[in-house]
Amino acid sequence: MIPVEERLQQAEHAISGIERLANGYLETLAGKVVRDNAVHASSLEQHQFIAHGYAWVATYLEALRQLADWSGRLLEQGGFTELDQAVFKTGTGAYLQQLLHGIAMSQDEVFRPGDIPSPAILAELMADGSINELIRDGNTIENRVRVAELLAGGEQPVDPTLDPTLTLVREQFRRFADEEIAGQAGVWHRQDSLISSGLIRQLAEMGVFAVCIPEQYGGHASGKLAMCVITEELSRGYLGVGSLATRSEIAAELILKAGTEEQKRRYLPGIASGDILPAVLVTEPDAGSDLAGLKTRAVKAGDCYGITGNKTWSTHAGRANLMVLLARTDPAHKGYRGLSMFLVDKPGGTDAEPFPLQGMSGSEIPVLGYRGMKEYEISFDGCKTGPDGLLGGVEGQGFRQLMASFEAGRLQTAARAVGVAQNALELALDYARQRVQFGKPILAFPRVAGKIGWMAVEIMLLRQLVYYAARQADTGRRCDVEAGMAKMLSARVAWSCADNALQIHGGNGYATEFDISRVLCDARVLSIFEGSAEIQANIIARGLLKRRL
């Protein structure tokens, strides 16, 4: 058996080699899409497949770096358990294998090393005995099964990357999710009903909506990492509950970064306390990711604006009492420059009358999962803003303001995905221990245990990537690339875990009475909203190309 210290050194050697491979890909890609020291949009679109493949390579590479960092910290602290070592070995071996032989970007799209020619370095890495040893000894069914066995025995991977305060926060919200959320999640999903106002008030009292808001505006200023830890645990209980804070996070980020001082004092304390529940209205029936195509108009009338147009996929908009809305103020500019962001006060609606505001009407969009807040299509017909409704007080800044808030939203979404994946793992493990077939629990069968073991391994890879991105944000660094990596990988891992967990449940998993059927529906949306997987890949590739310039 290879000593742990030596295996970690091998992993660092392998990561160094993959860095050289990724740099080779980047140079080749740059040669195809960079013109006059700038990324050429049409060329990037033409070479989209290899650009997105490179984005996945870069994401896997960063995940491996963070897994190695996690392992190194455990080793330094003398607490590298058998389970931790199995997670490290399996994750390192599996991701190295995919990097050298092919990464599944979706169910039917595999990026292979030959798609971006790098023959010399690729041949060197594939012949490297140390790397081959990591793959051969790490990504084995025996290791995956052992991870599942240790989990079934009550062990959990250790996370030394959280300080004692955040560890206590995690435990607090884990208990809350188990005691107050998990038992109600199935009811909210099956009845397609709103999460209770009482539970929202409990979340507010626990400070969920105040995590990232500065203390001077009534918040806790705890940072993005704390937000991710809390969001993960709430989403482990139910995605809908973990998502309640998403709109508050995005709205607060927008107001904090772009609002006037008066707007900050007016709205941020209410958002922090939970008295103001925001909805963010950006998407339109004919404009999703293509924000330059937005048609909703905002026309100035005195010291107010009149909003006319349509928004769709407006989450929690019925009960919300603040709408953060993107509209076009300058019809002469058909692209991004003519867009502005607005803060529109709205009475909180009821089930019977979700939109009790003159000039505004809406209808619910029935959805497969991600329930508890409801989705709406909304029509505006001269709906009036208040005198201080233009965010920042200057027209034409809406697109720039929104882009600055996306990092926070995508980080929060990545944390939601970790929670969903963890929920699927726990449901699969519990079921596999209890379900007896052929005279023994199905956990005893290697392909069942192997699936569970791999879930735990990839969740740890993902969790460390999300925490890394959050720490980057907390240091004040721009982390659009890192947040995109976390969001892109997290969505795929959550879906993979939910799908495997349902497979372990067999026919019972397809029954609505079993929670895993709900989790599968919830997991599917994660690669769509807050920027699809394809959009994230584009952001990552473009961002890394720009960093190269």
Short mmCIF file of C-alpha atoms in Angstrom, two decimals, residues 43-491:
data_model
loop_
_atom_site.label_atom_id
_atom_site.label_comp_id
_atom_site.label_asym_id
_atom_site.label_seq_id
_atom_site.Cartn_x
_atom_site.Cartn_y
_atom_site.Cartn_z
CA SER A 43 -15.31 32.67 -33.33
CA LEU A 44 -16.01 31.52 -29.80
CA GLU A 45 -19.47 30.46 -30.94
CA GLN A 46 -18.03 28.66 -33.97
CA HIS A 47 -15.64 26.70 -31.70
CA GLN A 48 -18.17 26.29 -28.92
CA PHE A 49 -17.71 22.56 -28.40
CA ILE A 50 -13.97 22.72 -27.74
CA ALA A 51 -14.35 25.94 -25.73
CA HIS A 52 -16.87 24.27 -23.46
CA GLY A 53 -14.72 21.14 -23.32
CA TYR A 54 -11.83 23.27 -22.12
CA ALA A 55 -14.16 24.79 -19.49
CA TRP A 56 -14.91 21.31 -18.16
CA VAL A 57 -11.19 20.45 -18.10
CA ALA A 58 -10.46 23.62 -16.13
CA THR A 59 -13.31 22.84 -13.73
CA TYR A 60 -12.11 19.28 -13.10
CA LEU A 61 -8.59 20.59 -12.59
CA GLU A 62 -9.75 23.10 -9.98
CA ALA A 63 -11.81 20.43 -8.23
CA LEU A 64 -8.72 18.21 -8.04
CA ARG A 65 -6.68 21.07 -6.61
CA GLN A 66 -9.26 21.66 -3.89
CA LEU A 67 -9.56 17.95 -3.07
CA ALA A 68 -5.78 17.81 -2.68
CA ASP A 69 -5.87 20.91 -0.46
CA TRP A 70 -8.59 19.29 1.69
CA SER A 71 -6.50 16.14 1.98
CA GLY A 72 -3.34 18.05 2.81
CA ARG A 73 -5.07 19.90 5.64
CA LEU A 74 -6.37 16.64 7.08
CA LEU A 75 -2.91 15.12 6.90
CA GLU A 76 -1.37 18.12 8.68
CA GLN A 77 -3.94 17.85 11.45
CA GLY A 78 -3.37 14.12 11.87
CA GLY A 79 -7.00 13.25 11.25
CA PHE A 80 -6.89 11.59 7.83
CA THR A 81 -9.29 8.70 8.47
CA GLU A 82 -9.74 5.60 6.35
CA LEU A 83 -12.92 7.14 4.91
CA ASP A 84 -11.17 10.41 4.08
CA GLN A 85 -8.35 8.54 2.38
CA ALA A 86 -10.79 6.44 0.34
CA VAL A 87 -12.62 9.59 -0.77
CA PHE A 88 -9.33 11.21 -1.78
CA LYS A 89 -8.03 8.15 -3.65
CA THR A 90 -11.27 7.51 -5.50
CA GLY A 91 -11.95 11.11 -6.44
CA THR A 92 -8.41 11.76 -7.64
CA GLY A 93 -8.28 8.58 -9.70
CA ALA A 94 -11.71 9.07 -11.27
CA TYR A 95 -11.21 12.68 -12.31
CA LEU A 96 -7.72 12.00 -13.67
CA GLN A 97 -9.13 9.14 -15.71
CA GLN A 98 -11.81 11.36 -17.20
CA LEU A 99 -9.36 14.17 -17.91
CA LEU A 100 -7.17 11.81 -19.92
CA HIS A 101 -9.89 9.77 -21.61
CA GLY A 102 -13.07 11.87 -21.81
CA ILE A 103 -15.39 14.11 -19.76
CA ALA A 104 -19.15 13.80 -20.19
CA MET A 105 -20.41 17.37 -20.65
CA SER A 106 -23.95 15.98 -20.91
CA GLN A 107 -25.57 12.60 -21.45
CA ASP A 108 -24.50 12.48 -25.11
CA GLU A 109 -21.60 14.94 -25.40
CA VAL A 110 -18.16 13.73 -24.40
CA PHE A 111 -15.12 15.99 -24.63
CA ARG A 112 -12.05 13.90 -25.36
CA PRO A 113 -8.42 15.04 -25.28
CA GLY A 114 -8.08 14.62 -29.05
CA ASP A 115 -10.77 17.24 -29.63
CA ILE A 116 -8.11 19.88 -28.92
CA PRO A 117 -4.84 18.49 -30.30
CA SER A 118 -2.05 18.38 -27.70
CA PRO A 119 -0.21 15.22 -28.71
CA ALA A 120 3.13 15.66 -26.94
CA ILE A 121 1.89 16.53 -23.45
CA LEU A 122 -1.04 14.12 -23.69
CA ALA A 123 1.20 11.21 -24.62
CA GLU A 124 3.54 12.14 -21.79
CA LEU A 125 0.74 12.16 -19.22
CA MET A 126 -0.81 8.92 -20.45
CA ALA A 127 2.58 7.19 -20.15
CA ASP A 128 3.30 8.62 -16.70
CA GLY A 129 3.57 5.69 -14.29
CA SER A 130 2.65 7.77 -11.25
CA ILE A 131 -0.53 9.07 -12.84
CA ASN A 132 -1.50 5.63 -14.07
CA GLU A 133 -0.98 4.27 -10.58
CA LEU A 134 -3.33 6.91 -9.13
CA ILE A 135 -5.98 5.97 -11.69
CA ARG A 136 -5.50 2.21 -11.34
CA ASP A 137 -5.42 2.11 -7.54
CA GLY A 138 -7.83 4.97 -6.89
CA ASN A 139 -10.89 4.65 -9.08
CA THR A 140 -11.84 1.07 -8.19
CA ILE A 141 -15.10 -0.57 -7.27
CA GLU A 142 -13.45 -1.80 -4.09
CA ASN A 143 -12.72 1.77 -2.97
CA ARG A 144 -16.21 2.95 -3.82
CA VAL A 145 -17.75 0.05 -1.92
CA ARG A 146 -15.51 0.73 1.06
CA VAL A 147 -16.67 4.35 1.16
CA ALA A 148 -20.28 3.14 1.29
CA GLU A 149 -19.51 0.60 4.01
CA LEU A 150 -17.87 3.22 6.20
CA LEU A 151 -20.78 5.62 5.67
CA ALA A 152 -23.21 2.86 6.58
CA GLY A 153 -21.22 2.33 9.77
CA GLY A 154 -21.87 5.92 10.79
CA GLU A 155 -18.63 7.58 9.71
CA GLN A 156 -18.59 10.91 7.88
CA PRO A 157 -15.80 12.64 5.95
CA VAL A 158 -14.13 15.34 8.00
CA ASP A 159 -14.00 18.93 6.75
CA PRO A 160 -11.08 20.88 8.22
CA THR A 161 -11.73 23.83 5.92
CA LEU A 162 -14.49 25.20 8.18
CA ASP A 163 -13.62 27.08 11.36
CA PRO A 164 -15.33 26.14 14.66
CA THR A 165 -17.98 28.85 14.25
CA LEU A 166 -19.06 27.67 10.82
CA THR A 167 -19.01 24.07 12.01
CA LEU A 168 -21.50 25.02 14.74
CA VAL A 169 -23.58 26.92 12.18
CA ARG A 170 -23.69 23.83 9.98
CA GLU A 171 -24.82 21.66 12.89
CA GLN A 172 -27.51 24.17 13.86
CA PHE A 173 -29.02 24.31 10.39
CA ARG A 174 -28.65 20.57 9.88
CA ARG A 175 -30.81 19.99 12.97
CA PHE A 176 -33.30 22.59 11.79
CA ALA A 177 -33.55 20.94 8.36
CA ASP A 178 -34.13 17.53 9.93
CA GLU A 179 -36.67 18.72 12.49
CA GLU A 180 -38.57 21.49 10.68
CA ILE A 181 -38.16 20.96 6.94
CA ALA A 182 -37.68 17.34 5.88
CA GLY A 183 -41.05 16.15 7.18
CA GLN A 184 -42.96 18.87 5.32
CA ALA A 185 -41.06 18.80 2.02
CA GLY A 186 -43.12 16.01 0.51
CA VAL A 187 -46.37 17.82 1.37
CA TRP A 188 -45.23 21.09 -0.22
CA HIS A 189 -44.16 19.18 -3.32
CA ARG A 190 -47.21 16.92 -3.73
CA GLN A 191 -49.72 19.67 -2.95
CA ASP A 192 -47.72 22.28 -4.87
CA SER A 193 -48.34 24.63 -1.98
CA LEU A 194 -46.43 27.64 -0.69
CA ILE A 195 -43.88 27.10 2.05
CA SER A 196 -45.54 28.35 5.21
CA SER A 197 -45.11 31.94 6.32
CA GLY A 198 -44.33 30.61 9.79
CA LEU A 199 -41.28 28.76 8.51
CA ILE A 200 -40.12 31.85 6.63
CA ARG A 201 -40.38 33.79 9.89
CA GLN A 202 -38.27 31.14 11.62
CA LEU A 203 -35.63 31.46 8.92
CA ALA A 204 -35.64 35.22 9.32
CA GLU A 205 -35.19 34.92 13.09
CA MET A 206 -32.22 32.61 12.47
CA GLY A 207 -30.64 35.29 10.28
CA VAL A 208 -30.87 33.45 6.96
CA PHE A 209 -31.73 36.58 4.97
CA ALA A 210 -29.11 38.71 6.73
CA VAL A 211 -26.01 36.57 6.21
CA CYS A 212 -24.22 38.72 3.61
CA ILE A 213 -25.73 42.13 4.38
CA PRO A 214 -23.39 44.56 6.21
CA GLU A 215 -24.08 45.23 9.87
CA GLN A 216 -24.76 48.93 9.23
CA TYR A 217 -27.85 47.87 7.25
CA GLY A 218 -29.09 45.31 9.76
CA GLY A 219 -27.18 42.30 8.49
CA HIS A 220 -24.63 39.92 9.95
CA ALA A 221 -21.80 40.40 7.41
CA SER A 222 -20.92 36.71 7.75
CA GLY A 223 -19.78 36.29 4.15
CA LYS A 224 -20.35 34.01 1.18
CA LEU A 225 -18.85 30.91 2.77
CA ALA A 226 -21.33 31.13 5.64
CA MET A 227 -24.10 31.63 3.09
CA CYS A 228 -23.02 28.46 1.26
CA VAL A 229 -22.91 26.37 4.46
CA ILE A 230 -26.39 27.52 5.51
CA THR A 231 -27.87 27.15 2.03
CA GLU A 232 -26.48 23.63 1.66
CA GLU A 233 -28.10 22.43 4.85
CA LEU A 234 -31.46 24.07 4.13
CA SER A 235 -31.47 22.62 0.61
CA ARG A 236 -30.62 19.21 2.01
CA GLY A 237 -33.97 19.49 3.76
CA TYR A 238 -35.77 20.85 0.70
CA LEU A 239 -34.57 22.79 -2.33
CA GLY A 240 -37.50 25.18 -2.07
CA VAL A 241 -36.50 26.25 1.44
CA GLY A 242 -32.85 26.62 0.51
CA SER A 243 -33.98 28.79 -2.39
CA LEU A 244 -36.00 31.21 -0.30
CA ALA A 245 -32.86 33.21 0.37
CA THR A 246 -31.74 33.28 -3.27
CA ARG A 247 -33.90 36.25 -4.23
CA SER A 248 -32.91 38.06 -1.03
CA GLU A 249 -29.24 37.38 -1.76
CA ILE A 250 -29.45 38.67 -5.35
CA ALA A 251 -31.61 41.69 -4.47
CA ALA A 252 -29.36 42.67 -1.56
CA GLU A 253 -26.25 42.26 -3.70
CA LEU A 254 -27.73 44.50 -6.39
CA ILE A 255 -28.80 47.20 -3.95
CA LEU A 256 -25.56 47.04 -1.98
CA LYS A 257 -23.33 47.32 -5.07
CA ALA A 258 -25.42 49.65 -7.23
CA GLY A 259 -28.05 51.36 -5.09
CA THR A 260 -28.01 54.89 -3.75
CA GLU A 261 -27.44 55.35 -0.05
CA GLU A 262 -31.12 56.12 0.35
CA GLN A 263 -32.07 52.87 -1.41
CA LYS A 264 -29.69 50.90 0.80
CA ARG A 265 -31.18 52.38 3.99
CA ARG A 266 -34.70 51.86 2.75
CA TYR A 267 -34.51 48.26 1.58
CA LEU A 268 -31.54 46.38 3.06
CA PRO A 269 -32.71 46.33 6.73
CA GLY A 270 -36.09 44.96 5.63
CA ILE A 271 -34.50 42.29 3.45
CA ALA A 272 -32.19 41.30 6.32
CA SER A 273 -35.09 40.96 8.76
CA GLY A 274 -37.30 39.07 6.33
CA ASP A 275 -39.93 41.81 6.35
CA ILE A 276 -39.16 42.46 2.67
CA LEU A 277 -39.37 39.38 0.43
CA PRO A 278 -37.96 40.22 -3.01
CA ALA A 279 -38.60 38.68 -6.39
CA VAL A 280 -36.13 39.16 -9.25
CA LEU A 281 -37.81 39.64 -12.63
CA VAL A 282 -35.41 39.36 -15.56
CA THR A 283 -36.45 36.57 -17.96
CA GLU A 284 -39.04 37.23 -20.66
CA PRO A 285 -41.00 34.82 -22.89
CA ASP A 286 -38.62 35.51 -25.82
CA ALA A 287 -35.49 36.41 -23.88
CA GLY A 288 -33.83 34.00 -21.47
CA SER A 289 -30.03 34.10 -21.46
CA ASP A 290 -30.10 36.66 -24.29
CA LEU A 291 -30.71 39.70 -22.10
CA ALA A 292 -29.95 42.05 -24.99
CA GLY A 293 -33.30 40.98 -26.43
CA LEU A 294 -35.41 42.23 -23.51
CA LYS A 295 -38.53 44.11 -24.61
CA THR A 296 -40.16 45.23 -21.35
CA ARG A 297 -40.21 49.03 -21.37
CA ALA A 298 -39.85 51.57 -18.60
CA VAL A 299 -41.00 55.06 -19.57
CA LYS A 300 -40.38 58.02 -17.30
CA ALA A 301 -43.49 59.95 -16.22
CA GLY A 302 -42.65 62.77 -13.83
CA ASP A 303 -40.50 61.38 -11.04
CA CYS A 304 -41.74 57.79 -11.61
CA TYR A 305 -41.53 55.19 -14.36
CA GLY A 306 -44.31 53.21 -16.00
CA ILE A 307 -43.46 49.55 -16.70
CA THR A 308 -45.05 47.80 -19.69
CA GLY A 309 -44.23 44.28 -20.92
CA ASN A 310 -44.02 40.66 -19.82
CA LYS A 311 -41.81 38.65 -17.49
CA THR A 312 -41.75 34.91 -17.00
CA TRP A 313 -40.23 32.39 -14.58
CA SER A 314 -40.76 34.92 -11.81
CA THR A 315 -40.10 32.88 -8.67
CA HIS A 316 -41.97 33.77 -5.47
CA ALA A 317 -43.38 36.88 -7.14
CA GLY A 318 -46.88 36.40 -5.74
CA ARG A 319 -45.95 36.64 -2.07
CA ALA A 320 -43.07 39.06 -2.67
CA ASN A 321 -43.40 42.70 -1.67
CA LEU A 322 -40.43 44.00 -3.66
CA MET A 323 -39.79 43.38 -7.35
CA VAL A 324 -36.28 43.87 -8.71
CA LEU A 325 -36.97 44.27 -12.40
CA LEU A 326 -34.86 44.73 -15.56
CA ALA A 327 -36.43 46.87 -18.29
CA ARG A 328 -35.46 48.91 -21.32
CA THR A 329 -35.32 52.65 -20.77
CA ASP A 330 -33.68 53.60 -24.06
CA PRO A 331 -35.44 52.07 -27.08
CA ALA A 332 -32.79 53.55 -29.37
CA HIS A 333 -30.33 50.97 -28.02
CA LYS A 334 -31.48 47.45 -28.83
CA GLY A 335 -28.66 45.80 -26.92
CA TYR A 336 -27.46 45.90 -23.33
CA ARG A 337 -26.82 49.64 -23.11
CA GLY A 338 -30.48 50.57 -23.03
CA LEU A 339 -31.34 48.46 -19.96
CA SER A 340 -31.99 49.72 -16.43
CA MET A 341 -32.81 48.03 -13.14
CA PHE A 342 -35.81 49.03 -11.05
CA LEU A 343 -37.04 48.52 -7.49
CA VAL A 344 -40.83 48.24 -7.54
CA ASP A 345 -42.75 48.09 -4.25
CA LYS A 346 -45.66 45.65 -4.31
CA PRO A 347 -48.18 44.55 -1.68
CA GLY A 348 -47.58 40.96 -0.66
CA GLY A 349 -50.11 38.82 -2.50
CA THR A 350 -52.32 35.96 -1.39
CA ASP A 351 -53.28 32.68 -3.05
CA ALA A 352 -56.51 34.29 -4.19
CA GLU A 353 -54.91 37.55 -5.35
CA PRO A 354 -51.14 37.21 -5.85
CA PHE A 355 -50.74 40.54 -7.67
CA PRO A 356 -52.79 43.26 -5.96
CA LEU A 357 -50.99 46.12 -7.72
CA GLN A 358 -52.51 48.34 -10.37
CA GLY A 359 -51.06 47.71 -13.81
CA MET A 360 -49.83 44.22 -12.93
CA SER A 361 -51.37 40.77 -13.46
CA GLY A 362 -50.03 37.25 -13.54
CA SER A 363 -50.70 33.57 -13.94
CA GLU A 364 -48.99 30.59 -12.34
CA ILE A 365 -46.69 28.28 -14.33
CA PRO A 366 -47.14 24.66 -13.17
CA VAL A 367 -43.75 22.97 -12.74
CA LEU A 368 -42.39 19.43 -12.20
CA GLY A 369 -40.39 20.29 -9.09
CA TYR A 370 -38.71 23.19 -7.31
CA ARG A 371 -42.00 23.97 -5.64
CA GLY A 372 -42.98 25.88 -2.51
CA MET A 373 -42.59 29.39 -3.94
CA LYS A 374 -44.46 29.12 -7.26
CA GLU A 375 -43.48 30.41 -10.69
CA TYR A 376 -45.40 33.08 -12.55
CA GLU A 377 -45.75 34.75 -15.90
CA ILE A 378 -46.46 38.42 -15.26
CA SER A 379 -47.86 41.18 -17.45
CA PHE A 380 -47.24 44.88 -16.80
CA ASP A 381 -49.44 47.60 -18.25
CA GLY A 382 -48.16 50.95 -17.06
CA CYS A 383 -47.32 49.63 -13.60
CA LYS A 384 -45.78 52.53 -11.66
CA THR A 385 -42.51 52.58 -9.75
CA GLY A 386 -41.98 54.86 -6.80
CA PRO A 387 -40.01 58.12 -7.12
CA ASP A 388 -36.83 56.33 -6.07
CA GLY A 389 -37.43 53.26 -8.22
CA LEU A 390 -34.44 53.46 -10.58
CA LEU A 391 -31.60 51.46 -9.05
CA GLY A 392 -28.63 53.76 -8.56
CA GLY A 393 -30.51 56.71 -10.01
CA VAL A 394 -28.82 56.47 -13.44
CA GLU A 395 -30.36 54.93 -16.55
CA GLY A 396 -28.55 52.44 -18.77
CA GLN A 397 -26.65 50.62 -16.01
CA GLY A 398 -28.99 47.65 -15.60
CA PHE A 399 -27.01 45.01 -17.45
CA ARG A 400 -23.76 45.93 -15.73
CA GLN A 401 -25.52 45.94 -12.34
CA LEU A 402 -27.06 42.52 -12.96
CA MET A 403 -23.78 40.98 -14.11
CA ALA A 404 -22.15 42.12 -10.87
CA SER A 405 -24.76 40.19 -8.87
CA PHE A 406 -24.52 36.91 -10.77
CA GLU A 407 -21.49 35.65 -8.86
CA ALA A 408 -23.47 35.65 -5.60
CA GLY A 409 -26.51 34.01 -7.21
CA ARG A 410 -24.45 31.26 -8.82
CA LEU A 411 -22.50 30.57 -5.65
CA GLN A 412 -25.75 30.27 -3.74
CA THR A 413 -27.15 27.98 -6.43
CA ALA A 414 -24.06 25.78 -6.31
CA ALA A 415 -24.54 25.41 -2.56
CA ARG A 416 -28.18 24.49 -3.13
CA ALA A 417 -27.04 21.76 -5.50
CA VAL A 418 -24.63 20.35 -2.90
CA GLY A 419 -27.56 20.11 -0.48
CA VAL A 420 -29.75 18.34 -3.03
CA ALA A 421 -26.95 15.89 -3.83
CA GLN A 422 -26.37 15.19 -0.13
CA ASN A 423 -30.10 14.58 0.36
CA ALA A 424 -30.07 12.06 -2.49
CA LEU A 425 -27.04 10.30 -0.98
CA GLU A 426 -28.66 10.01 2.43
CA LEU A 427 -31.95 8.73 0.99
CA ALA A 428 -30.09 6.13 -1.09
CA LEU A 429 -27.98 4.96 1.85
CA ASP A 430 -30.97 4.63 4.18
CA TYR A 431 -32.97 2.71 1.59
CA ALA A 432 -30.07 0.41 0.66
CA ARG A 433 -29.56 -0.53 4.32
CA GLN A 434 -33.23 -1.33 4.86
CA ARG A 435 -34.27 -2.91 1.56
CA VAL A 436 -33.70 -6.68 1.65
CA GLN A 437 -33.52 -8.72 -1.54
CA PHE A 438 -32.18 -12.24 -2.06
CA GLY A 439 -31.77 -12.57 1.68
CA LYS A 440 -29.61 -9.49 2.37
CA PRO A 441 -29.71 -5.68 2.31
CA ILE A 442 -29.13 -4.41 -1.19
CA LEU A 443 -26.21 -2.37 0.15
CA ALA A 444 -24.31 -5.66 0.13
CA PHE A 445 -24.36 -5.72 -3.68
CA PRO A 446 -21.26 -4.00 -5.14
CA ARG A 447 -23.04 -2.01 -7.84
CA VAL A 448 -25.45 -0.56 -5.29
CA ALA A 449 -22.72 0.23 -2.78
CA GLY A 450 -20.47 1.51 -5.56
CA LYS A 451 -23.07 4.06 -6.63
CA ILE A 452 -23.44 5.30 -3.06
CA GLY A 453 -19.69 5.48 -2.54
CA TRP A 454 -19.22 7.51 -5.71
CA MET A 455 -21.97 9.93 -4.65
CA ALA A 456 -20.08 10.66 -1.43
CA VAL A 457 -16.77 11.07 -3.26
CA GLU A 458 -18.07 13.48 -5.90
CA ILE A 459 -20.04 15.49 -3.35
CA MET A 460 -16.81 16.09 -1.43
CA LEU A 461 -15.02 17.15 -4.63
CA LEU A 462 -17.88 19.51 -5.37
CA ARG A 463 -18.20 20.88 -1.83
CA GLN A 464 -14.53 21.84 -1.74
CA LEU A 465 -14.85 23.57 -5.12
CA VAL A 466 -17.87 25.56 -3.89
CA TYR A 467 -16.13 26.55 -0.66
CA TYR A 468 -13.06 27.63 -2.62
CA ALA A 469 -15.16 29.91 -4.83
CA ALA A 470 -16.91 31.34 -1.77
CA ARG A 471 -13.59 32.10 -0.11
CA GLN A 472 -12.44 33.87 -3.25
CA ALA A 473 -15.56 36.05 -3.08
CA ASP A 474 -15.02 36.74 0.62
CA THR A 475 -11.56 38.11 -0.09
CA GLY A 476 -13.08 40.64 -2.47
CA ARG A 477 -11.67 39.03 -5.59
CA ARG A 478 -13.74 38.70 -8.73
CA CYS A 479 -14.77 35.06 -8.98
CA ASP A 480 -17.05 34.87 -12.01
CA VAL A 481 -15.02 31.94 -13.37
CA GLU A 482 -14.86 30.11 -10.03
CA ALA A 483 -18.57 30.66 -9.35
CA GLY A 484 -19.34 29.40 -12.85
CA MET A 485 -17.25 26.28 -12.26
CA ALA A 486 -19.02 25.60 -8.97
CA LYS A 487 -22.45 26.11 -10.48
CA MET A 488 -21.77 24.02 -13.60
CA LEU A 489 -20.29 21.02 -11.79
CA SER A 490 -22.75 21.15 -8.90
CA ALA A 491 -25.76 20.91 -11.18
#
